[in-house]
């Protein structure tokens, strides 16, 4: 690959190669405060499907150690999104050391709050707003549970804000560093927010899971306890590698749901959501 | 001849009761089963002895309040467990 960068996110190192300079330049700017890995764990490739596609209506295919066949390419203007998707893809398909939960997480006093839910539940928005209120952001996409210790490890990649969440986060983090507005992506408008320096400097520090939340955005405020069996089933659905980890995954997840209380929360707006999380944590 | 049933070898199962539901991890297949009563009780009874459907029903009725003591329904549950590999039909 012509253009290459390396970056470390939490305990994972990536090498990202690209046929084009622009996505690498954007990554190097937005991830400038992140450490460089020694030997990367995963490779991500951003490449043109045909040589002339480097120049003519350039479109970015996402590959690397693992690839999804027939994935649609993205326009070069969305190359940063392609890089982020490429890193997520390698994690989702190849991560074997940690149990991967599709969740956001924040930490205070060594205790981690894990928030999981379907796309649109507000995981990223809640995490960004809690970061603005002094919580340490651990990640907005994946939480890594170490089967050996039960601890949650951070994966603080860029916070991916979609559609209305962009303005909400800009108002809450006025001095935040934001990436370019990526309009008209398959998920609507996307803008990335760089985690604050504390999140980056402390990203190697794991935390003890203290609360599991299953948020839903757009409903009247409500809260109910989630029994361990329901939490278990919902978390297997939100884990991309539970099956691959086999008994280690079973042990890690049973330990998590047996030792950490779980709550389902409905919230009508972000202020209500933040109030609920802070009241429960 | 009436079939006898036996639970899969205990070293092939991890049984973790959570609340109303119980998790059964089947090491041989790597599949996690989330089961309700009376499946854990059936596995426990069939771990101690090889039993016919009628013997199992008697054993369960003695130890637990079975809402529906129907041998046909129990035979269907057993067939499902055999299919999943959690119980052997001898």
mmCIF file of C-alpha atoms in Angstrom:
data_model
loop_
_atom_site.group_PDB
_atom_site.id
_atom_site.type_symbol
_atom_site.label_atom_id
_atom_site.label_comp_id
_atom_site.label_asym_id
_atom_site.label_seq_id
_atom_site.Cartn_x
_atom_site.Cartn_y
_atom_site.Cartn_z
ATOM 1 C CA UNK A 1 0.000 0.000 0.000
ATOM 2 C CA UNK A 2 1.266 3.435 -0.906
ATOM 3 C CA UNK A 3 0.173 5.303 2.213
ATOM 4 C CA UNK A 4 0.424 3.738 5.652
ATOM 5 C CA UNK A 5 -0.165 4.700 9.257
ATOM 6 C CA UNK A 6 -0.144 2.836 12.560
ATOM 7 C CA UNK A 7 -2.230 3.465 15.624
ATOM 8 C CA UNK A 8 -3.037 1.932 18.978
ATOM 9 C CA UNK A 9 -6.551 1.911 20.360
ATOM 10 C CA UNK A 10 -6.761 0.448 23.849
ATOM 11 C CA UNK A 11 -4.902 -2.877 23.821
ATOM 12 C CA UNK A 12 -5.104 -3.261 20.029
ATOM 13 C CA UNK A 13 -2.616 -2.109 17.385
ATOM 14 C CA UNK A 14 -3.614 -1.421 13.781
ATOM 15 C CA UNK A 15 -1.654 -0.910 10.587
ATOM 16 C CA UNK A 16 -3.739 0.934 8.044
ATOM 17 C CA UNK A 17 -2.702 1.073 4.422
ATOM 18 C CA UNK A 18 -4.419 3.044 1.699
ATOM 19 C CA UNK A 19 -4.185 3.649 -2.034
ATOM 20 C CA UNK A 20 -4.937 7.325 -1.294
ATOM 21 C CA UNK A 21 -3.261 9.899 0.931
ATOM 22 C CA UNK A 22 -6.420 11.631 2.174
ATOM 23 C CA UNK A 23 -7.837 8.985 4.555
ATOM 24 C CA UNK A 24 -4.387 8.422 6.087
ATOM 25 C CA UNK A 25 -3.865 12.163 6.555
ATOM 26 C CA UNK A 26 -7.237 12.458 8.291
ATOM 27 C CA UNK A 27 -6.434 9.514 10.578
ATOM 28 C CA UNK A 28 -3.008 10.941 11.423
ATOM 29 C CA UNK A 29 -4.571 14.266 12.326
ATOM 30 C CA UNK A 30 -7.477 12.946 14.383
ATOM 31 C CA UNK A 31 -5.433 10.197 16.090
ATOM 32 C CA UNK A 32 -2.325 12.396 16.555
ATOM 33 C CA UNK A 33 -2.276 11.977 20.357
ATOM 34 C CA UNK A 34 -2.582 8.174 20.244
ATOM 35 C CA UNK A 35 0.481 5.962 20.766
ATOM 36 C CA UNK A 36 1.974 3.960 17.899
ATOM 37 C CA UNK A 37 1.921 0.165 18.264
ATOM 38 C CA UNK A 38 5.014 -2.011 18.135
ATOM 39 C CA UNK A 39 3.754 -4.964 16.151
ATOM 40 C CA UNK A 40 0.205 -4.350 14.953
ATOM 41 C CA UNK A 41 -2.472 -6.933 15.715
ATOM 42 C CA UNK A 42 -4.574 -6.217 12.640
ATOM 43 C CA UNK A 43 -4.135 -4.849 9.140
ATOM 44 C CA UNK A 44 -6.702 -2.668 7.395
ATOM 45 C CA UNK A 45 -6.488 -1.986 3.663
ATOM 46 C CA UNK A 46 -8.322 0.742 1.801
ATOM 47 C CA UNK A 47 -7.975 -0.007 -1.868
ATOM 48 C CA UNK A 48 -9.410 0.631 -5.298
ATOM 49 C CA UNK A 49 -11.423 -2.213 -6.810
ATOM 50 C CA UNK A 50 -9.801 -1.465 -10.219
ATOM 51 C CA UNK A 51 -6.646 0.577 -10.899
ATOM 52 C CA UNK A 52 -8.570 3.375 -12.635
ATOM 53 C CA UNK A 53 -10.860 3.656 -9.606
ATOM 54 C CA UNK A 54 -7.967 5.304 -7.769
ATOM 55 C CA UNK A 55 -8.642 8.391 -9.884
ATOM 56 C CA UNK A 56 -11.876 8.027 -11.810
ATOM 57 C CA UNK A 57 -14.862 8.325 -9.430
ATOM 58 C CA UNK A 58 -12.554 6.984 -6.697
ATOM 59 C CA UNK A 59 -14.243 4.477 -4.438
ATOM 60 C CA UNK A 60 -12.774 2.791 -1.403
ATOM 61 C CA UNK A 61 -12.967 -0.955 -0.841
ATOM 62 C CA UNK A 62 -12.399 -2.135 2.740
ATOM 63 C CA UNK A 63 -10.117 -5.101 3.309
ATOM 64 C CA UNK A 64 -7.376 -6.351 5.553
ATOM 65 C CA UNK A 65 -6.692 -9.559 7.417
ATOM 66 C CA UNK A 66 -10.412 -10.262 7.174
ATOM 67 C CA UNK A 67 -12.771 -9.135 4.440
ATOM 68 C CA UNK A 68 -16.490 -9.264 3.846
ATOM 69 C CA UNK A 69 -17.047 -10.393 0.264
ATOM 70 C CA UNK A 70 -19.320 -8.195 -1.851
ATOM 71 C CA UNK A 71 -19.171 -5.252 0.614
ATOM 72 C CA UNK A 72 -20.102 -2.063 -1.213
ATOM 73 C CA UNK A 73 -17.282 0.498 -1.585
ATOM 74 C CA UNK A 74 -17.548 4.027 -0.188
ATOM 75 C CA UNK A 75 -16.735 7.238 -2.083
ATOM 76 C CA UNK A 76 -13.277 8.613 -1.348
ATOM 77 C CA UNK A 77 -14.865 11.579 0.479
ATOM 78 C CA UNK A 78 -15.935 8.999 3.086
ATOM 79 C CA UNK A 79 -12.467 7.403 3.288
ATOM 80 C CA UNK A 80 -12.205 8.165 7.009
ATOM 81 C CA UNK A 81 -15.422 6.240 7.605
ATOM 82 C CA UNK A 82 -14.017 3.380 5.520
ATOM 83 C CA UNK A 83 -10.929 3.277 7.763
ATOM 84 C CA UNK A 84 -13.069 3.239 10.914
ATOM 85 C CA UNK A 85 -15.297 0.526 9.440
ATOM 86 C CA UNK A 86 -12.193 -1.439 8.468
ATOM 87 C CA UNK A 87 -10.877 -1.346 12.047
ATOM 88 C CA UNK A 88 -14.277 -2.371 13.417
ATOM 89 C CA UNK A 89 -14.430 -5.185 10.878
ATOM 90 C CA UNK A 90 -11.078 -6.651 11.931
ATOM 91 C CA UNK A 91 -12.139 -6.463 15.578
ATOM 92 C CA UNK A 92 -15.548 -8.011 14.937
ATOM 93 C CA UNK A 93 -14.183 -10.872 12.850
ATOM 94 C CA UNK A 94 -10.768 -11.547 14.330
ATOM 95 C CA UNK A 95 -10.576 -10.458 17.966
ATOM 96 C CA UNK A 96 -9.973 -13.582 20.061
ATOM 97 C CA UNK A 97 -8.249 -12.350 23.195
ATOM 98 C CA UNK A 98 -11.188 -10.430 24.648
ATOM 99 C CA UNK A 99 -14.914 -10.981 24.674
ATOM 100 C CA UNK A 100 -16.163 -8.209 22.432
ATOM 101 C CA UNK A 101 -19.366 -6.443 23.415
ATOM 102 C CA UNK A 102 -21.014 -3.981 21.059
ATOM 103 C CA UNK A 103 -21.396 -1.310 23.709
ATOM 104 C CA UNK A 104 -20.201 2.083 24.792
ATOM 105 C CA UNK A 105 -18.564 2.518 28.184
ATOM 106 C CA UNK A 106 -17.536 5.241 30.590
ATOM 107 C CA UNK A 107 -15.608 4.999 33.836
ATOM 108 C CA UNK A 108 -15.479 6.903 37.111
ATOM 109 C CA UNK A 109 -13.514 5.916 40.233
ATOM 110 C CA UNK A 110 -12.442 2.660 38.581
ATOM 111 C CA UNK A 111 -16.048 1.560 37.966
ATOM 112 C CA UNK A 112 -17.256 1.103 34.397
ATOM 113 C CA UNK A 113 -20.796 1.618 33.115
ATOM 114 C CA UNK A 114 -21.452 -0.436 29.980
ATOM 115 C CA UNK A 115 -24.252 0.711 27.656
ATOM 116 C CA UNK A 116 -25.429 -1.595 24.930
ATOM 117 C CA UNK A 117 -28.344 -1.554 22.544
ATOM 118 C CA UNK A 118 -29.399 -1.515 18.947
ATOM 119 C CA UNK A 119 -28.159 1.143 16.543
ATOM 120 C CA UNK A 120 -29.955 4.395 17.406
ATOM 121 C CA UNK A 121 -30.310 3.564 21.116
ATOM 122 C CA UNK A 122 -27.938 6.449 21.859
ATOM 123 C CA UNK A 123 -24.819 4.562 22.963
ATOM 124 C CA UNK A 124 -22.393 6.994 21.316
ATOM 125 C CA UNK A 125 -24.324 10.128 22.263
ATOM 126 C CA UNK A 126 -24.624 9.141 25.920
ATOM 127 C CA UNK A 127 -20.928 8.244 26.038
ATOM 128 C CA UNK A 128 -19.906 11.574 24.464
ATOM 129 C CA UNK A 129 -22.092 13.582 26.834
ATOM 130 C CA UNK A 130 -20.901 11.668 29.887
ATOM 131 C CA UNK A 131 -17.315 12.335 28.760
ATOM 132 C CA UNK A 132 -18.197 16.052 28.658
ATOM 133 C CA UNK A 133 -19.453 15.732 32.245
ATOM 134 C CA UNK A 134 -16.167 14.381 33.555
ATOM 135 C CA UNK A 135 -16.462 10.633 33.019
ATOM 136 C CA UNK A 136 -13.554 8.815 31.386
ATOM 137 C CA UNK A 137 -14.662 7.627 27.958
ATOM 138 C CA UNK A 138 -13.703 3.983 27.417
ATOM 139 C CA UNK A 139 -15.310 3.589 24.010
ATOM 140 C CA UNK A 140 -18.426 4.204 21.974
ATOM 141 C CA UNK A 141 -18.451 0.987 19.906
ATOM 142 C CA UNK A 142 -16.758 -1.940 21.616
ATOM 143 C CA UNK A 143 -15.980 -2.899 25.183
ATOM 144 C CA UNK A 144 -13.432 -5.666 25.618
ATOM 145 C CA UNK A 145 -13.960 -8.061 28.513
ATOM 146 C CA UNK A 146 -10.861 -9.992 29.558
ATOM 147 C CA UNK A 147 -11.953 -13.598 30.267
ATOM 148 C CA UNK A 148 -8.972 -14.020 32.613
ATOM 149 C CA UNK A 149 -9.851 -11.130 34.948
ATOM 150 C CA UNK A 150 -13.422 -10.069 34.113
ATOM 151 C CA UNK A 151 -12.154 -6.492 33.706
ATOM 152 C CA UNK A 152 -13.375 -4.173 30.945
ATOM 153 C CA UNK A 153 -10.701 -2.805 28.628
ATOM 154 C CA UNK A 154 -11.160 0.454 26.786
ATOM 155 C CA UNK A 155 -11.310 0.811 23.014
ATOM 156 C CA UNK A 156 -11.599 4.596 22.652
ATOM 157 C CA UNK A 157 -11.648 5.039 18.883
ATOM 158 C CA UNK A 158 -13.149 8.192 17.440
ATOM 159 C CA UNK A 159 -16.717 8.691 18.667
ATOM 160 C CA UNK A 160 -19.029 8.147 15.734
ATOM 161 C CA UNK A 161 -21.890 10.668 15.891
ATOM 162 C CA UNK A 162 -24.798 10.263 13.534
ATOM 163 C CA UNK A 163 -27.433 12.733 12.311
ATOM 164 C CA UNK A 164 -29.069 14.662 15.207
ATOM 165 C CA UNK A 165 -26.382 13.476 17.643
ATOM 166 C CA UNK A 166 -23.823 15.657 15.836
ATOM 167 C CA UNK A 167 -25.393 18.952 16.943
ATOM 168 C CA UNK A 168 -26.090 17.589 20.432
ATOM 169 C CA UNK A 169 -22.421 16.668 20.902
ATOM 170 C CA UNK A 170 -21.177 19.941 19.393
ATOM 171 C CA UNK A 171 -23.262 21.860 21.926
ATOM 172 C CA UNK A 172 -22.055 19.663 24.820
ATOM 173 C CA UNK A 173 -18.378 19.623 23.784
ATOM 174 C CA UNK A 174 -17.872 23.075 22.205
ATOM 175 C CA UNK A 175 -14.079 22.845 22.378
ATOM 176 C CA UNK A 176 -13.978 19.234 21.138
ATOM 177 C CA UNK A 177 -11.994 18.206 18.092
ATOM 178 C CA UNK A 178 -14.359 17.041 15.372
ATOM 179 C CA UNK A 179 -13.570 15.340 12.085
ATOM 180 C CA UNK A 180 -15.046 16.411 8.760
ATOM 181 C CA UNK A 181 -18.809 16.113 8.223
ATOM 182 C CA UNK A 182 -19.379 12.972 6.173
ATOM 183 C CA UNK A 183 -22.718 13.578 4.505
ATOM 184 C CA UNK A 184 -24.906 10.940 2.900
ATOM 185 C CA UNK A 185 -23.180 7.826 4.226
ATOM 186 C CA UNK A 186 -25.114 4.524 4.403
ATOM 187 C CA UNK A 187 -25.966 5.543 7.995
ATOM 188 C CA UNK A 188 -26.831 9.173 7.216
ATOM 189 C CA UNK A 189 -24.590 12.085 8.200
ATOM 190 C CA UNK A 190 -21.615 11.126 10.346
ATOM 191 C CA UNK A 191 -19.112 13.279 12.193
ATOM 192 C CA UNK A 192 -16.387 11.919 14.440
ATOM 193 C CA UNK A 193 -15.419 13.400 17.788
ATOM 194 C CA UNK A 194 -11.908 12.812 19.134
ATOM 195 C CA UNK A 195 -12.014 11.435 22.694
ATOM 196 C CA UNK A 196 -10.532 13.877 25.200
ATOM 197 C CA UNK A 197 -6.903 13.596 26.299
ATOM 198 C CA UNK A 198 -7.809 11.822 29.517
ATOM 199 C CA UNK A 199 -9.554 9.047 27.568
ATOM 200 C CA UNK A 200 -6.483 8.649 25.378
ATOM 201 C CA UNK A 201 -3.905 8.765 28.185
ATOM 202 C CA UNK A 202 -5.806 6.272 30.332
ATOM 203 C CA UNK A 203 -6.810 3.930 27.527
ATOM 204 C CA UNK A 204 -4.513 1.137 28.722
ATOM 205 C CA UNK A 205 -6.188 1.095 32.147
ATOM 206 C CA UNK A 206 -8.956 -1.470 32.512
ATOM 207 C CA UNK A 207 -11.894 -0.933 34.869
ATOM 208 C CA UNK A 208 -14.210 -3.135 36.841
ATOM 209 C CA UNK A 209 -17.662 -3.435 35.239
ATOM 210 C CA UNK A 210 -20.126 -1.980 37.764
ATOM 211 C CA UNK A 211 -23.355 -1.467 35.818
ATOM 212 C CA UNK A 212 -24.865 -2.831 32.612
ATOM 213 C CA UNK A 213 -27.367 -0.543 30.921
ATOM 214 C CA UNK A 214 -29.693 -1.284 28.030
ATOM 215 C CA UNK A 215 -30.799 2.195 26.909
ATOM 216 C CA UNK A 216 -33.614 3.031 24.479
ATOM 217 C CA UNK A 217 -33.919 6.552 23.105
ATOM 218 C CA UNK A 218 -37.247 8.262 22.336
ATOM 219 C CA UNK A 219 -39.480 6.707 24.986
ATOM 220 C CA UNK A 220 -40.976 8.100 28.187
ATOM 221 C CA UNK A 221 -38.496 7.854 31.041
ATOM 222 C CA UNK A 222 -38.626 4.401 32.606
ATOM 223 C CA UNK A 223 -36.285 2.012 34.302
ATOM 224 C CA UNK A 224 -36.471 -1.667 35.212
ATOM 225 C CA UNK A 225 -34.031 -4.272 36.458
ATOM 226 C CA UNK A 226 -32.901 -6.832 33.880
ATOM 227 C CA UNK A 227 -32.524 -10.371 35.249
ATOM 228 C CA UNK A 228 -29.164 -12.086 34.612
ATOM 229 C CA UNK A 229 -30.626 -14.547 32.094
ATOM 230 C CA UNK A 230 -32.052 -11.725 29.969
ATOM 231 C CA UNK A 231 -28.798 -9.766 30.234
ATOM 232 C CA UNK A 232 -26.918 -12.902 29.174
ATOM 233 C CA UNK A 233 -29.072 -13.431 26.077
ATOM 234 C CA UNK A 234 -28.956 -9.763 25.096
ATOM 235 C CA UNK A 235 -25.174 -9.622 25.509
ATOM 236 C CA UNK A 236 -24.614 -12.773 23.428
ATOM 237 C CA UNK A 237 -26.590 -10.986 20.713
ATOM 238 C CA UNK A 238 -24.388 -7.920 21.045
ATOM 239 C CA UNK A 239 -21.127 -9.881 20.977
ATOM 240 C CA UNK A 240 -19.503 -10.651 17.638
ATOM 241 C CA UNK A 241 -17.103 -13.236 19.036
ATOM 242 C CA UNK A 242 -18.994 -14.997 21.854
ATOM 243 C CA UNK A 243 -19.287 -18.196 19.801
ATOM 244 C CA UNK A 244 -15.644 -18.108 18.704
ATOM 245 C CA UNK A 245 -14.363 -17.786 22.271
ATOM 246 C CA UNK A 246 -16.252 -20.965 23.188
ATOM 247 C CA UNK A 247 -16.000 -21.784 26.899
ATOM 248 C CA UNK A 248 -13.863 -18.713 27.667
ATOM 249 C CA UNK A 249 -16.707 -16.588 26.325
ATOM 250 C CA UNK A 250 -19.258 -18.523 28.368
ATOM 251 C CA UNK A 251 -17.202 -18.050 31.533
ATOM 252 C CA UNK A 252 -16.612 -14.344 30.906
ATOM 253 C CA UNK A 253 -20.258 -13.619 30.183
ATOM 254 C CA UNK A 254 -21.749 -15.684 33.016
ATOM 255 C CA UNK A 255 -19.349 -13.984 35.420
ATOM 256 C CA UNK A 256 -20.337 -10.568 34.083
ATOM 257 C CA UNK A 257 -24.107 -11.054 34.360
ATOM 258 C CA UNK A 258 -23.840 -12.727 37.758
ATOM 259 C CA UNK A 259 -21.646 -10.047 39.300
ATOM 260 C CA UNK A 260 -22.910 -6.824 37.710
ATOM 261 C CA UNK A 261 -26.424 -5.383 38.084
ATOM 262 C CA UNK A 262 -28.281 -4.672 34.849
ATOM 263 C CA UNK A 263 -30.988 -2.100 34.109
ATOM 264 C CA UNK A 264 -33.047 -1.271 31.038
ATOM 265 C CA UNK A 265 -33.594 2.466 30.734
ATOM 266 C CA UNK A 266 -35.910 4.363 28.408
ATOM 267 C CA UNK A 267 -35.265 8.062 27.963
ATOM 268 C CA UNK A 268 -37.092 10.752 26.004
ATOM 269 C CA UNK A 269 -34.110 13.045 25.372
ATOM 270 C CA UNK A 270 -30.399 13.154 26.051
ATOM 271 C CA UNK A 271 -30.724 15.271 29.211
ATOM 272 C CA UNK A 272 -33.120 12.668 30.613
ATOM 273 C CA UNK A 273 -30.752 9.871 29.606
ATOM 274 C CA UNK A 274 -27.762 11.482 31.288
ATOM 275 C CA UNK A 275 -29.792 12.098 34.467
ATOM 276 C CA UNK A 276 -30.878 8.427 34.547
ATOM 277 C CA UNK A 277 -27.346 7.095 34.036
ATOM 278 C CA UNK A 278 -25.871 9.363 36.696
ATOM 279 C CA UNK A 279 -28.645 8.466 39.157
ATOM 280 C CA UNK A 280 -28.018 4.737 38.684
ATOM 281 C CA UNK A 281 -24.209 4.777 38.551
ATOM 282 C CA UNK B 1 -38.322 -52.434 24.302
ATOM 283 C CA UNK B 2 -38.668 -49.193 26.245
ATOM 284 C CA UNK B 3 -35.879 -46.711 25.597
ATOM 285 C CA UNK B 4 -33.605 -45.677 28.416
ATOM 286 C CA UNK B 5 -32.219 -42.157 28.654
ATOM 287 C CA UNK B 6 -28.998 -40.870 30.193
ATOM 288 C CA UNK B 7 -27.618 -37.347 30.516
ATOM 289 C CA UNK B 8 -24.478 -36.486 28.560
ATOM 290 C CA UNK B 9 -21.304 -37.081 30.578
ATOM 291 C CA UNK B 10 -21.062 -34.418 33.303
ATOM 292 C CA UNK B 11 -17.609 -33.331 32.123
ATOM 293 C CA UNK B 12 -19.162 -32.313 28.783
ATOM 294 C CA UNK B 13 -21.685 -29.939 30.368
ATOM 295 C CA UNK B 14 -21.409 -26.663 32.266
ATOM 296 C CA UNK B 15 -24.662 -25.949 34.064
ATOM 297 C CA UNK B 16 -25.084 -22.470 35.556
ATOM 298 C CA UNK B 17 -28.415 -21.575 37.197
ATOM 299 C CA UNK B 18 -29.028 -17.826 36.845
ATOM 300 C CA UNK B 19 -32.585 -16.956 37.913
ATOM 301 C CA UNK B 20 -35.746 -18.551 36.530
ATOM 302 C CA UNK B 21 -33.579 -19.751 33.654
ATOM 303 C CA UNK B 22 -30.482 -21.925 33.593
ATOM 304 C CA UNK B 23 -27.553 -21.874 31.178
ATOM 305 C CA UNK B 24 -26.210 -25.146 29.848
ATOM 306 C CA UNK B 25 -22.942 -24.937 27.929
ATOM 307 C CA UNK B 26 -22.374 -28.066 25.864
ATOM 308 C CA UNK B 27 -18.638 -28.501 25.467
ATOM 309 C CA UNK B 28 -18.943 -31.073 22.688
ATOM 310 C CA UNK B 29 -20.774 -28.667 20.361
ATOM 311 C CA UNK B 30 -19.803 -25.291 21.830
ATOM 312 C CA UNK B 31 -23.494 -24.378 21.951
ATOM 313 C CA UNK B 32 -25.026 -22.491 24.873
ATOM 314 C CA UNK B 33 -28.591 -23.508 25.746
ATOM 315 C CA UNK B 34 -30.840 -21.277 27.846
ATOM 316 C CA UNK B 35 -33.323 -23.624 29.483
ATOM 317 C CA UNK B 36 -36.345 -23.404 31.745
ATOM 318 C CA UNK B 37 -37.641 -25.907 34.307
ATOM 319 C CA UNK B 38 -37.871 -28.886 34.214
ATOM 320 C CA UNK B 39 -34.831 -29.304 31.940
ATOM 321 C CA UNK B 40 -32.168 -28.823 34.657
ATOM 322 C CA UNK B 41 -34.112 -31.222 36.892
ATOM 323 C CA UNK B 42 -34.306 -33.767 34.032
ATOM 324 C CA UNK B 43 -30.550 -33.536 33.453
ATOM 325 C CA UNK B 44 -29.893 -33.991 37.150
ATOM 326 C CA UNK B 45 -32.134 -37.061 37.410
ATOM 327 C CA UNK B 46 -30.651 -38.591 34.250
ATOM 328 C CA UNK B 47 -27.136 -37.935 35.498
ATOM 329 C CA UNK B 48 -27.685 -40.249 38.465
ATOM 330 C CA UNK B 49 -29.435 -43.150 36.678
ATOM 331 C CA UNK B 50 -30.484 -44.369 33.256
ATOM 332 C CA UNK B 51 -34.263 -44.005 33.200
ATOM 333 C CA UNK B 52 -37.259 -44.639 30.963
ATOM 334 C CA UNK B 53 -39.732 -41.843 30.294
ATOM 335 C CA UNK B 54 -42.117 -43.235 32.929
ATOM 336 C CA UNK B 55 -39.369 -43.644 35.521
ATOM 337 C CA UNK B 56 -38.168 -40.112 34.877
ATOM 338 C CA UNK B 57 -41.700 -38.773 35.227
ATOM 339 C CA UNK B 58 -42.102 -40.558 38.556
ATOM 340 C CA UNK B 59 -38.742 -39.262 39.757
ATOM 341 C CA UNK B 60 -39.596 -35.679 38.785
ATOM 342 C CA UNK B 61 -43.097 -35.902 40.277
ATOM 343 C CA UNK B 62 -41.645 -37.141 43.568
ATOM 344 C CA UNK B 63 -39.136 -34.305 43.813
ATOM 345 C CA UNK B 64 -40.906 -31.365 42.192
ATOM 346 C CA UNK B 65 -44.372 -30.017 41.583
ATOM 347 C CA UNK B 66 -44.878 -30.808 37.935
ATOM 348 C CA UNK B 67 -47.660 -28.694 36.502
ATOM 349 C CA UNK B 68 -48.177 -31.035 33.603
ATOM 350 C CA UNK B 69 -47.271 -34.648 34.410
ATOM 351 C CA UNK B 70 -47.753 -35.857 30.857
ATOM 352 C CA UNK B 71 -45.464 -38.683 29.624
ATOM 353 C CA UNK B 72 -45.995 -37.679 25.975
ATOM 354 C CA UNK B 73 -44.897 -34.089 26.664
ATOM 355 C CA UNK B 74 -41.883 -35.342 28.616
ATOM 356 C CA UNK B 75 -40.938 -37.683 25.750
ATOM 357 C CA UNK B 76 -40.982 -34.688 23.380
ATOM 358 C CA UNK B 77 -38.705 -32.706 25.747
ATOM 359 C CA UNK B 78 -36.368 -35.717 25.921
ATOM 360 C CA UNK B 79 -36.243 -36.018 22.132
ATOM 361 C CA UNK B 80 -35.278 -32.326 21.948
ATOM 362 C CA UNK B 81 -32.491 -32.885 24.466
ATOM 363 C CA UNK B 82 -31.291 -35.954 22.539
ATOM 364 C CA UNK B 83 -31.280 -33.849 19.371
ATOM 365 C CA UNK B 84 -29.181 -31.191 21.136
ATOM 366 C CA UNK B 85 -26.759 -33.797 22.440
ATOM 367 C CA UNK B 86 -27.524 -33.095 26.099
ATOM 368 C CA UNK B 87 -29.158 -36.511 26.630
ATOM 369 C CA UNK B 88 -28.378 -39.917 25.111
ATOM 370 C CA UNK B 89 -31.035 -42.454 24.129
ATOM 371 C CA UNK B 90 -29.626 -45.893 24.972
#
